[in-house]
C-alpha positions as protocol buffer text, in pm:
chain_id: "A"
residue {
  index: 1
  type: MET
  ca { x: -976 y: 2128 z: 1280 }
}
residue {
  index: 2
  type: GLU
  ca { x: -972 y: 1894 z: 1578 }
}
residue {
  index: 3
  type: ALA
  ca { x: -827 y: 1555 z: 1515 }
}
residue {
  index: 4
  type: GLU
  ca { x: -1062 y: 1258 z: 1504 }
}
residue {
  index: 5
  type: GLU
  ca { x: -1035 y: 1041 z: 1827 }
}
residue {
  index: 6
  type: THR
  ca { x: -1260 y: 761 z: 1712 }
}
residue {
  index: 7
  type: THR
  ca { x: -1221 y: 494 z: 1431 }
}
residue {
  index: 8
  type: ARG
  ca { x: -1404 y: 518 z: 1094 }
}
residue {
  index: 9
  type: ASN
  ca { x: -1467 y: 194 z: 904 }
}
residue {
  index: 10
  type: HIS
  ca { x: -1207 y: 170 z: 628 }
}
residue {
  index: 11
  type: TRP
  ca { x: -1424 y: -59 z: 406 }
}
residue {
  index: 12
  type: TRP
  ca { x: -1656 y: 192 z: 242 }
}
residue {
  index: 13
  type: TRP
  ca { x: -1683 y: 189 z: -132 }
}
residue {
  index: 14
  type: ARG
  ca { x: -1455 y: 423 z: -280 }
}
residue {
  index: 15
  type: PRO
  ca { x: -1529 y: 606 z: -629 }
}
residue {
  index: 16
  type: GLY
  ca { x: -1522 y: 344 z: -911 }
}
residue {
  index: 17
  type: TRP
  ca { x: -1510 y: 49 z: -676 }
}
residue {
  index: 18
  type: ARG
  ca { x: -1776 y: -219 z: -646 }
}
residue {
  index: 19
  type: GLN
  ca { x: -1813 y: -597 z: -588 }
}
residue {
  index: 20
  type: GLY
  ca { x: -1630 y: -798 z: -858 }
}
residue {
  index: 21
  type: ARG
  ca { x: -1443 y: -503 z: -1002 }
}
residue {
  index: 22
  type: SER
  ca { x: -1052 y: -494 z: -949 }
}
residue {
  index: 23
  type: PHE
  ca { x: -762 y: -256 z: -1006 }
}
residue {
  index: 24
  type: TYR
  ca { x: -418 y: -240 z: -1177 }
}
residue {
  index: 25
  type: THR
  ca { x: -170 y: -95 z: -960 }
}
residue {
  index: 26
  type: TRP
  ca { x: 206 y: -80 z: -854 }
}
residue {
  index: 27
  type: HIS
  ca { x: 290 y: -176 z: -500 }
}
residue {
  index: 28
  type: ILE
  ca { x: 597 y: -242 z: -314 }
}
residue {
  index: 29
  type: LEU
  ca { x: 520 y: -587 z: -158 }
}
residue {
  index: 30
  type: VAL
  ca { x: 706 y: -691 z: 159 }
}
residue {
  index: 31
  type: GLU
  ca { x: 696 y: -1080 z: 121 }
}
residue {
  index: 32
  type: ASP
  ca { x: 1080 y: -1067 z: 124 }
}
residue {
  index: 33
  type: GLN
  ca { x: 1100 y: -855 z: 457 }
}
residue {
  index: 34
  type: PRO
  ca { x: 1104 y: -1096 z: 745 }
}
residue {
  index: 35
  type: ALA
  ca { x: 1158 y: -804 z: 1020 }
}
residue {
  index: 36
  type: ILE
  ca { x: 814 y: -649 z: 895 }
}
residue {
  index: 37
  type: HIS
  ca { x: 641 y: -990 z: 924 }
}
residue {
  index: 38
  type: GLU
  ca { x: 783 y: -1047 z: 1267 }
}
residue {
  index: 39
  type: PHE
  ca { x: 673 y: -717 z: 1389 }
}
residue {
  index: 40
  type: ALA
  ca { x: 319 y: -762 z: 1242 }
}
residue {
  index: 41
  type: GLU
  ca { x: 281 y: -1094 z: 1395 }
}
residue {
  index: 42
  type: ARG
  ca { x: 383 y: -978 z: 1730 }
}
residue {
  index: 43
  type: ILE
  ca { x: 148 y: -675 z: 1753 }
}
residue {
  index: 44
  type: GLY
  ca { x: -139 y: -829 z: 1553 }
}
residue {
  index: 45
  type: PRO
  ca { x: -314 y: -1001 z: 1862 }
}
residue {
  index: 46
  type: GLU
  ca { x: -304 y: -707 z: 2076 }
}
residue {
  index: 47
  type: LEU
  ca { x: -456 y: -499 z: 1797 }
}
residue {
  index: 48
  type: GLU
  ca { x: -732 y: -744 z: 1743 }
}
residue {
  index: 49
  type: ALA
  ca { x: -819 y: -749 z: 2119 }
}
residue {
  index: 50
  type: THR
  ca { x: -908 y: -391 z: 2100 }
}
residue {
  index: 51
  type: GLY
  ca { x: -1212 y: -488 z: 1899 }
}
residue {
  index: 52
  type: ALA
  ca { x: -1175 y: -196 z: 1659 }
}
residue {
  index: 53
  type: VAL
  ca { x: -932 y: -313 z: 1392 }
}
residue {
  index: 54
  type: GLY
  ca { x: -850 y: -617 z: 1192 }
}
residue {
  index: 55
  type: PRO
  ca { x: -497 y: -703 z: 1145 }
}
residue {
  index: 56
  type: ILE
  ca { x: -386 y: -756 z: 775 }
}
residue {
  index: 57
  type: PRO
  ca { x: -265 y: -1125 z: 720 }
}
residue {
  index: 58
  type: LEU
  ca { x: 109 y: -1147 z: 662 }
}
residue {
  index: 59
  type: GLY
  ca { x: 65 y: -1235 z: 293 }
}
residue {
  index: 60
  type: TRP
  ca { x: -118 y: -930 z: 204 }
}
residue {
  index: 61
  type: LEU
  ca { x: 111 y: -674 z: 375 }
}
residue {
  index: 62
  type: HIS
  ca { x: 206 y: -400 z: 111 }
}
residue {
  index: 63
  type: MET
  ca { x: 308 y: -42 z: 52 }
}
residue {
  index: 64
  type: THR
  ca { x: 72 y: 138 z: -175 }
}
residue {
  index: 65
  type: LEU
  ca { x: 248 y: 302 z: -450 }
}
residue {
  index: 66
  type: GLN
  ca { x: 87 y: 413 z: -780 }
}
residue {
  index: 67
  type: GLY
  ca { x: -231 y: 318 z: -957 }
}
residue {
  index: 68
  type: VAL
  ca { x: -287 y: 240 z: -1327 }
}
residue {
  index: 69
  type: GLY
  ca { x: -654 y: 198 z: -1372 }
}
residue {
  index: 70
  type: PHE
  ca { x: -940 y: -39 z: -1321 }
}
residue {
  index: 71
  type: THR
  ca { x: -893 y: -374 z: -1517 }
}
residue {
  index: 72
  type: ASP
  ca { x: -1205 y: -318 z: -1735 }
}
residue {
  index: 73
  type: GLU
  ca { x: -1054 y: 9 z: -1858 }
}
residue {
  index: 74
  type: VAL
  ca { x: -702 y: -91 z: -1940 }
}
residue {
  index: 75
  type: SER
  ca { x: -624 y: -329 z: -2229 }
}
residue {
  index: 76
  type: GLU
  ca { x: -376 y: -597 z: -2186 }
}
residue {
  index: 77
  type: GLN
  ca { x: -163 y: -463 z: -2470 }
}
residue {
  index: 78
  type: THR
  ca { x: -159 y: -114 z: -2280 }
}
residue {
  index: 79
  type: LEU
  ca { x: -85 y: -291 z: -1959 }
}
residue {
  index: 80
  type: ASN
  ca { x: 218 y: -481 z: -2103 }
}
residue {
  index: 81
  type: THR
  ca { x: 345 y: -166 z: -2264 }
}
residue {
  index: 82
  type: ILE
  ca { x: 338 y: 28 z: -1927 }
}
residue {
  index: 83
  type: ALA
  ca { x: 477 y: -261 z: -1745 }
}
residue {
  index: 84
  type: ALA
  ca { x: 790 y: -257 z: -1992 }
}
residue {
  index: 85
  type: ALA
  ca { x: 817 y: 118 z: -1956 }
}
residue {
  index: 86
  type: VAL
  ca { x: 815 y: 116 z: -1576 }
}
residue {
  index: 87
  type: SER
  ca { x: 1056 y: -167 z: -1562 }
}
residue {
  index: 88
  type: GLU
  ca { x: 1313 y: 48 z: -1770 }
}
residue {
  index: 89
  type: ARG
  ca { x: 1253 y: 337 z: -1540 }
}
residue {
  index: 90
  type: VAL
  ca { x: 1304 y: 169 z: -1207 }
}
residue {
  index: 91
  type: ALA
  ca { x: 1609 y: -27 z: -1351 }
}
residue {
  index: 92
  type: GLU
  ca { x: 1775 y: 317 z: -1313 }
}
residue {
  index: 93
  type: ILE
  ca { x: 1722 y: 312 z: -937 }
}
residue {
  index: 94
  type: GLY
  ca { x: 1951 y: 151 z: -699 }
}
residue {
  index: 95
  type: PRO
  ca { x: 1831 y: -51 z: -390 }
}
residue {
  index: 96
  type: VAL
  ca { x: 1656 y: 183 z: -138 }
}
residue {
  index: 97
  type: GLN
  ca { x: 1739 y: 166 z: 221 }
}
residue {
  index: 98
  type: VAL
  ca { x: 1441 y: 261 z: 442 }
}
residue {
  index: 99
  type: THR
  ca { x: 1331 y: 255 z: 809 }
}
residue {
  index: 100
  type: LEU
  ca { x: 965 y: 162 z: 899 }
}
residue {
  index: 101
  type: GLY
  ca { x: 790 y: 283 z: 1224 }
}
residue {
  index: 102
  type: PRO
  ca { x: 726 y: 344 z: 1499 }
}
residue {
  index: 103
  type: PRO
  ca { x: 355 y: 248 z: 1412 }
}
residue {
  index: 104
  type: VAL
  ca { x: 90 y: 527 z: 1430 }
}
residue {
  index: 105
  type: VAL
  ca { x: -297 y: 510 z: 1419 }
}
residue {
  index: 106
  type: ASP
  ca { x: -557 y: 710 z: 1228 }
}
residue {
  index: 107
  type: PRO
  ca { x: -928 y: 664 z: 1202 }
}
residue {
  index: 108
  type: GLU
  ca { x: -914 y: 404 z: 944 }
}
residue {
  index: 109
  type: GLY
  ca { x: -615 y: 180 z: 1053 }
}
residue {
  index: 110
  type: ILE
  ca { x: -265 y: 145 z: 1180 }
}
residue {
  index: 111
  type: ASN
  ca { x: 34 y: 184 z: 970 }
}
residue {
  index: 112
  type: LEU
  ca { x: 415 y: 183 z: 975 }
}
residue {
  index: 113
  type: PRO
  ca { x: 542 y: 510 z: 822 }
}
residue {
  index: 114
  type: VAL
  ca { x: 846 y: 474 z: 584 }
}
residue {
  index: 115
  type: ARG
  ca { x: 1139 y: 709 z: 586 }
}
residue {
  index: 116
  type: PRO
  ca { x: 1315 y: 881 z: 432 }
}
residue {
  index: 117
  type: VAL
  ca { x: 999 y: 963 z: 242 }
}
residue {
  index: 118
  type: GLU
  ca { x: 1185 y: 1122 z: -58 }
}
residue {
  index: 119
  type: ALA
  ca { x: 1364 y: 789 z: -124 }
}
residue {
  index: 120
  type: VAL
  ca { x: 1032 y: 606 z: -168 }
}
residue {
  index: 121
  type: ALA
  ca { x: 870 y: 921 z: -358 }
}
residue {
  index: 122
  type: ALA
  ca { x: 1155 y: 886 z: -605 }
}
residue {
  index: 123
  type: VAL
  ca { x: 1052 y: 531 z: -675 }
}
residue {
  index: 124
  type: ARG
  ca { x: 699 y: 650 z: -721 }
}
residue {
  index: 125
  type: ARG
  ca { x: 813 y: 920 z: -955 }
}
residue {
  index: 126
  type: ALA
  ca { x: 998 y: 676 z: -1176 }
}
residue {
  index: 127
  type: VAL
  ca { x: 683 y: 443 z: -1189 }
}
residue {
  index: 128
  type: ARG
  ca { x: 465 y: 764 z: -1285 }
}
residue {
  index: 129
  type: ASN
  ca { x: 726 y: 855 z: -1554 }
}
residue {
  index: 130
  type: GLY
  ca { x: 692 y: 502 z: -1697 }
}
residue {
  index: 131
  type: ILE
  ca { x: 316 y: 527 z: -1717 }
}
residue {
  index: 132
  type: ALA
  ca { x: 371 y: 882 z: -1865 }
}
residue {
  index: 133
  type: ASP
  ca { x: 607 y: 743 z: -2127 }
}
residue {
  index: 134
  type: VAL
  ca { x: 299 y: 540 z: -2251 }
}
residue {
  index: 135
  type: TRP
  ca { x: 3 y: 774 z: -2188 }
}
residue {
  index: 136
  type: GLY
  ca { x: 159 y: 1115 z: -2150 }
}
residue {
  index: 137
  type: ALA
  ca { x: 189 y: 1300 z: -1831 }
}
residue {
  index: 138
  type: ALA
  ca { x: -164 y: 1445 z: -1812 }
}
residue {
  index: 139
  type: ARG
  ca { x: -321 y: 1091 z: -1805 }
}
residue {
  index: 140
  type: VAL
  ca { x: -113 y: 949 z: -1525 }
}
residue {
  index: 141
  type: PRO
  ca { x: -373 y: 858 z: -1247 }
}
residue {
  index: 142
  type: GLU
  ca { x: -356 y: 1022 z: -900 }
}
residue {
  index: 143
  type: THR
  ca { x: -151 y: 1327 z: -808 }
}
residue {
  index: 144
  type: ASP
  ca { x: 211 y: 1362 z: -762 }
}
residue {
  index: 145
  type: ASP
  ca { x: 202 y: 1543 z: -429 }
}
residue {
  index: 146
  type: GLY
  ca { x: 71 y: 1442 z: -92 }
}
residue {
  index: 147
  type: PHE
  ca { x: 242 y: 1074 z: -100 }
}
residue {
  index: 148
  type: VAL
  ca { x: 294 y: 944 z: 247 }
}
residue {
  index: 149
  type: PRO
  ca { x: 472 y: 589 z: 208 }
}
residue {
  index: 150
  type: HIS
  ca { x: 352 y: 342 z: 477 }
}
residue {
  index: 151
  type: VAL
  ca { x: 301 y: -28 z: 519 }
}
residue {
  index: 152
  type: SER
  ca { x: -49 y: -86 z: 664 }
}
residue {
  index: 153
  type: LEU
  ca { x: -94 y: -342 z: 959 }
}
residue {
  index: 154
  type: ALA
  ca { x: -455 y: -322 z: 1038 }
}
residue {
  index: 155
  type: TYR
  ca { x: -772 y: -158 z: 914 }
}
residue {
  index: 156
  type: SER
  ca { x: -1064 y: -37 z: 1111 }
}
residue {
  index: 157
  type: HIS
  ca { x: -1378 y: -239 z: 1049 }
}
residue {
  index: 158
  type: ILE
  ca { x: -1613 y: -45 z: 1272 }
}
residue {
  index: 159
  type: SER
  ca { x: -1677 y: 323 z: 1315 }
}
residue {
  index: 160
  type: GLY
  ca { x: -1697 y: 508 z: 1654 }
}
residue {
  index: 161
  type: MET
  ca { x: -1438 y: 319 z: 1862 }
}
residue {
  index: 162
  type: PRO
  ca { x: -1202 y: 516 z: 2073 }
}
residue {
  index: 163
  type: LEU
  ca { x: -850 y: 553 z: 1937 }
}
residue {
  index: 164
  type: THR
  ca { x: -679 y: 566 z: 2307 }
}
residue {
  index: 165
  type: PRO
  ca { x: -662 y: 171 z: 2363 }
}
residue {
  index: 166
  type: ILE
  ca { x: -515 y: 143 z: 2004 }
}
residue {
  index: 167
  type: ARG
  ca { x: -264 y: 420 z: 2103 }
}
residue {
  index: 168
  type: ASP
  ca { x: -163 y: 232 z: 2424 }
}
residue {
  index: 169
  type: VAL
  ca { x: -88 y: -84 z: 2231 }
}
residue {
  index: 170
  type: LEU
  ca { x: 133 y: 103 z: 1981 }
}
residue {
  index: 171
  type: ALA
  ca { x: 324 y: 259 z: 2279 }
}
residue {
  index: 172
  type: ARG
  ca { x: 438 y: -84 z: 2378 }
}
residue {
  index: 173
  type: HIS
  ca { x: 573 y: -145 z: 2033 }
}
residue {
  index: 174
  type: ALA
  ca { x: 762 y: 163 z: 1927 }
}
residue {
  index: 175
  type: ALA
  ca { x: 1025 y: -13 z: 1717 }
}
residue {
  index: 176
  type: ALA
  ca { x: 1199 y: 119 z: 1406 }
}
residue {
  index: 177
  type: ILE
  ca { x: 1234 y: -149 z: 1148 }
}
residue {
  index: 178
  type: PRO
  ca { x: 1517 y: -137 z: 880 }
}
residue {
  index: 179
  type: ALA
  ca { x: 1437 y: -261 z: 535 }
}
residue {
  index: 180
  type: MET
  ca { x: 1611 y: -281 z: 186 }
}
residue {
  index: 181
  type: LEU
  ca { x: 1369 y: -219 z: -99 }
}
residue {
  index: 182
  type: ASN
  ca { x: 1475 y: -389 z: -425 }
}
residue {
  index: 183
  type: ARG
  ca { x: 1164 y: -383 z: -665 }
}
residue {
  index: 184
  type: VAL
  ca { x: 814 y: -283 z: -743 }
}
residue {
  index: 185
  type: SER
  ca { x: 536 y: -504 z: -830 }
}
residue {
  index: 186
  type: LEU
  ca { x: 246 y: -477 z: -1082 }
}
residue {
  index: 187
  type: ILE
  ca { x: -58 y: -642 z: -935 }
}
residue {
  index: 188
  type: ASP
  ca { x: -432 y: -686 z: -1013 }
}
residue {
  index: 189
  type: ILE
  ca { x: -600 y: -602 z: -668 }
}
residue {
  index: 190
  type: ASN
  ca { x: -947 y: -645 z: -541 }
}
residue {
  index: 191
  type: ARG
  ca { x: -1125 y: -596 z: -209 }
}
residue {
  index: 192
  type: ASP
  ca { x: -1432 y: -824 z: -247 }
}
residue {
  index: 193
  type: ASN
  ca { x: -1365 y: -1027 z: 68 }
}
residue {
  index: 194
  type: GLY
  ca { x: -1331 y: -737 z: 310 }
}
residue {
  index: 195
  type: ILE
  ca { x: -957 y: -733 z: 257 }
}
residue {
  index: 196
  type: TYR
  ca { x: -704 y: -623 z: -21 }
}
residue {
  index: 197
  type: GLN
  ca { x: -600 y: -920 z: -216 }
}
residue {
  index: 198
  type: TRP
  ca { x: -429 y: -955 z: -548 }
}
residue {
  index: 199
  type: HIS
  ca { x: -238 y: -1162 z: -808 }
}
residue {
  index: 200
  type: LEU
  ca { x: 100 y: -1068 z: -914 }
}
residue {
  index: 201
  type: ILE
  ca { x: 148 y: -960 z: -1280 }
}
residue {
  index: 202
  type: GLN
  ca { x: 508 y: -860 z: -1301 }
}
residue {
  index: 203
  type: ARG
  ca { x: 801 y: -773 z: -1077 }
}
residue {
  index: 204
  type: ALA
  ca { x: 1028 y: -499 z: -1184 }
}
residue {
  index: 205
  type: PRO
  ca { x: 1372 y: -497 z: -997 }
}
residue {
  index: 206
  type: PHE
  ca { x: 1582 y: -195 z: -928 }
}
residue {
  index: 207
  type: GLY
  ca { x: 1916 y: -177 z: -1090 }
}
residue {
  index: 208
  type: ALA
  ca { x: 2250 y: -198 z: -912 }
}
residue {
  index: 209
  type: SER
  ca { x: 2355 y: 83 z: -680 }
}
């Protein structure tokens, strides 16, 4: 199968999503990672100039981790119980040292791959185990395999634009960024305004190394 060589609009409505509906999920937020913000700020104007992608505002940068469910399908009591169980699980993990980048492009956007993958996958498994403690393993949303940790920098907002100019930009910014991950965050996320936005429900810190 040939690799796609043009953009694809990221903002199609995925199953279950609609205007006004939001979703509970666990993410790793990067508001405490100035090196990631500095890189995003530096590369953002060049990405925007391609006309194919929209850089993500710094306050909404994140690493997608593990969903819980749509807010109209999860009760407050259940959410609180899951939050407590996940907090207990991730407290058993020490701080996680990772490296992000160099940036890559796919048809729906630009992201910073996170390595080592297994270190972040272990965090995700702890979150999944916390959800399973409440719901049972069979009811944990999403699958355990195929997880590719990354921090998105921009999303495609138009289909059919060539990827080559974007690759040319990325070639000038082939940095690798170190980061220390210390917590996961439970958020209520929506996409009503053409971007992922959320409000924070709870942070769950990792334990001491």
